[in-house]
Amino acid sequence: MTVDVTLNVNGRPHSLSVEPTETVVGILRERLGLTGTHKDCSMGVCGACTVLLDDRPVSSCLLLAPQADGREIRTVEGLERDGRLSPLQQAFLTHGAVQCGYCTPGFLMTATALLEENPKPTRSEIVEAIKGNLCRCTGYKKIIEAVESVTG
Amino acid sequence: MTVGDWKEPEGEKFALGTVEEQARWQAEYHRLVRDTVERERAGRGTDVDVDLRTIGMRIPRNDALYKVRGRARYAGNIEMEGMLYGRFVRSQYPHARILKIDISKAETAPGVKGILTAAEIPDDRLLVGPISDDTPILARDKVRFAGEPIVAIVAETEQQAEAACLLVEVDYEPLETVITPEQALAEGTVRIDPEDGNVITDLHHSQGDIEIGFTEADIILENDFETEPIDHCFLETPAGVAFVDSDDVLTVLVCTQYPHYHHKQLARVTGRPMERVRVVQTVVGGAFGGKMDNTVECASALLTLKTGRPVKIVFTREEVFTATTKRHAMKIHQRLGATKDGRITALDVRNLFDGGAYRSYSMICSGRCVIHAGMPYRIPNLRVRHTAVFTNHAPSGAMRSFGVVKVAFAMECQLNELADKLGMSPIEIRRINGLVDGDHTSTGQTLTDVGLLKSLDAIEPIYEQRQKDLAGQSNGTRRRGLGIACLGYGIGYSGVRNPSTARVRAEADGTVTAFCGTPDIGTGSDTSLAMVAAESAGIAVDRIRVVSGDSTKTDDSGPTSASRTTYFSGNAAHIAGQDFKQQFETAVANKLHAPREEVRLQEDSVIARNERMTFEEACRLIGDEIDGIGGYGKFDPDIAVNILTFEGNPYPTYVFATHLVEIEVDTELGTTDLLKAWCAHDAGTIVNPTGAEGQIEGGVAMGVGQALWERVVRQDGYIMNPHYRDYLLPGAKDVTQEIESIFVDTHDRTGPYGAKGVAEVSLIPIPAAMASAVADAVDARPSHLPMDAEYMLGLLNGNGA
Ligand code: FES
Ligand code: FES
């Protein structure tokens, strides 16, 4: 049995016929070729698969396609504007917040949502926001500093 | 057969982007680097010689531009026409004979295109391994750990492959399970390995006379230490894609620390000549020592050959926990003797390693633990015995520091106890015993450029200040403590030569490529190598593209491990850069009919007879002859150790550090928080401070995990917590941002621009320093990692604190 859904990904609608149990991370990666959203634990713990669903960060490995039907999904590929990096992406670059980079898209999405809702978060608000994203390489310090640097 | 579908991506092998996009990203990178260089130079003042150097600048990583766009080419992101997806059937038993494998139901399952069992792999190709070929690609008649692969299946989709795996029936005859090293060594225990029984290695090393050493001692400390197994937890699970390209080259794109190892192995396993096999490293999503063994490589290669279609295999997180290598569980018994005035007279060490089911890197880790026993101190009388044994656990292998973190845990805890007992400060005791220039290590190596005491000097005033600040602060159930630990660590393989090479070439359009064998596994080494090569060649850093980790395009330069890339490959890049510069200058001189010495390539331009031309102009001037210019560098220091006596020079250089940590223990809950860490490192010259700090901060985070929570829980040979819900990794709330990286002023005479490296080592002192801080805070001495709440409550109660 399949169901028809429309996923609006980075502003573009995609009409798809999906299994009811298909996850959004699988659809993004395998059907839409948007491999910037990574997958690791598949249990909603690591944050590597974080996307924005109607502007809120969610683990796309736990998000079933029908749950996202008709809603707005944003992925890391949608952060650029006219080929220009968002200030947050730029800050990740210059602050050394990226090492192996596997966690990076997830952090960017989580922090983007934070900054949209709260343009001037305190350090502890930043830490609170990203606590569900794991990174094994950086020790978080430079990620936090990168987010802090764009808080204006 | 879909041979020929694969085309080498144009441009950067790490980026998923069209040629136009990549050109745009490249231009962006140029701007970013130029801005950085300008800014840094402006801040440096006018000391011309040093000012012009890019070494030491915070050059942004050359791969971050596509990583922040979500356009990096991790192996799992690669899709090809006609691709099949693979999964494994894994052993249900930790130790069993395989009586029968029935694949008949799986063969007819939907979507299944190929099934591989050990039965089709010839005997001489079945066994693989990084050091000894002892691990079957797929188990044939016996399994040695739960999770060992038995059958590999490829299908049109991953789900179909997974479903087919459930249809495979394996009949087992369970055998006695060996779960502790003591059991492995006991008389009458079942033999796990047909050749060696249950002993992987048993090493002995001594220097001086241990008995005399203890008679000279006024005080002897005898303690046991124990550490649990942990997992690397690189976030990207092992993943690879195998296919045969249009030139009939079996190509494997895989996240690995050592493509050339897989290259040789795959040639043997497939029976192909080496030039018909190519291994290309993809972007590596973290490795930490855990991506140097066979995981997906052999099975995906054999299945692509079998089916004629590209094959992709990606491990699940659970597979990583159950089936990839772990950090060894270890027991250490230590006797340390010293005089009243704090001089160490004797150290007697007995180490026991749970090596798991196969050898992997147990030998290497064991050797390193022996050589590093007593590091970084003068130990006149030393005796070490180190035994690594087989058990029916997933193989233990290499992980950040190859076991030295545990050796340091024991040694540093002992030293801190010694200081306390003698009424000395932890700084003082280290000053008395710490290695200095001209000292000999336990292998008889004479040391130079030792920065240990400098790192102590850097920490001392901070320690004294914090001690004052904290006096009287600890009260009630929340207790603060300070802890210090040092490290000394040899760079590179232990005791065998491990050369690195590099080549630098230019094209007529002015682009320059540096070919380096060691891959960038996420540390940023490609950027550091570009900086070194550029500096030595006299060209701009952003002009250089680094091609690394490709068995066809680069020479085997060993793995990116053992903190060796900056030092070994950096030296190679330095020599290659200089060679390039010489040849380039000569070519320009020839064209201009100018005397050779009047031509200089520097600062990205050529000055010839007082006229300046850009690098591109010079390349055009040289024209086609540019193809003849190839800078070559090989760095192959003389390393040798007698494996029986451990005499010799096992490493070309050593790094040193002192860490100070401040922690708080909640004595009611048993929880510990790291509040601050000061990490003073003798890493030689720092090539890229942002990268070096990143290594230290990441090492501290990993150290906190190992110190406080991380442990692979095993019961009867099964892993009970094969996921992040129950295997706790440090998150942003758990790792302090108060990490101060201090680089002491040292210069290694043998390093590229004086550099030694950072990488693994920042992890090493953290668990020891934290344990010492706990002892300071609660007056009870931890001897076990992790110091989780349960352990801490037991410790606190046991000591009546
Ligand atoms: S993959 Fe979704 S949270 Fe880990
Ligand atoms: S940069 Fe490697 S996991 Fe975060």
PDB file of C-alpha atoms and ligand atoms in Angstrom, chain A residues 25 38-50 58-62 132, chain B residues 724, ligand 1:
ATOM      1  CA  VAL A  25      15.566  11.069   5.674  1.00  0.00           C
ATOM      2  CA  HIS A  38      23.003  12.513   7.033  1.00  0.00           C
ATOM      3  CA  LYS A  39      21.965   9.424   8.857  1.00  0.00           C
ATOM      4  CA  ASP A  40      23.661   7.673  11.718  1.00  0.00           C
ATOM      5  CA  CYS A  41      21.671   6.221  14.613  1.00  0.00           C
ATOM      6  CA  SER A  42      18.230   6.078  12.978  1.00  0.00           C
ATOM      7  CA  MET A  43      16.713   6.396  16.442  1.00  0.00           C
ATOM      8  CA  GLY A  44      16.437  10.123  16.955  1.00  0.00           C
ATOM      9  CA  VAL A  45      19.474  10.398  19.206  1.00  0.00           C
ATOM     10  CA  CYS A  46      22.383  11.801  17.199  1.00  0.00           C
ATOM     11  CA  GLY A  47      20.879  14.721  15.294  1.00  0.00           C
ATOM     12  CA  ALA A  48      22.840  14.007  12.087  1.00  0.00           C
ATOM     13  CA  CYS A  49      19.544  13.875  10.187  1.00  0.00           C
ATOM     14  CA  THR A  50      18.090  17.110  11.544  1.00  0.00           C
ATOM     15  CA  VAL A  58      13.236  17.484  13.893  1.00  0.00           C
ATOM     16  CA  SER A  59      15.036  14.179  13.421  1.00  0.00           C
ATOM     17  CA  SER A  60      14.114  13.171   9.917  1.00  0.00           C
ATOM     18  CA  CYS A  61      14.952   9.532  10.675  1.00  0.00           C
ATOM     19  CA  LEU A  62      11.898   9.406  12.927  1.00  0.00           C
ATOM     20  CA  GLY A 132      20.582  16.881  20.898  1.00  0.00           C
TER      21      GLY A 132
ATOM     22  CA  TYR B 724      23.514   5.777  21.519  1.00  0.00           C
TER      23      TYR B 724
HETATM   24  S1  FES C   1      19.994   9.499  12.362  1.00  0.00           S
HETATM   25 FE1  FES C   1      18.297  10.595  13.014  1.00  0.00          FE
HETATM   26  S2  FES C   1      18.839  11.251  14.980  1.00  0.00           S
HETATM   27 FE2  FES C   1      20.462   9.920  14.420  1.00  0.00          FE
END
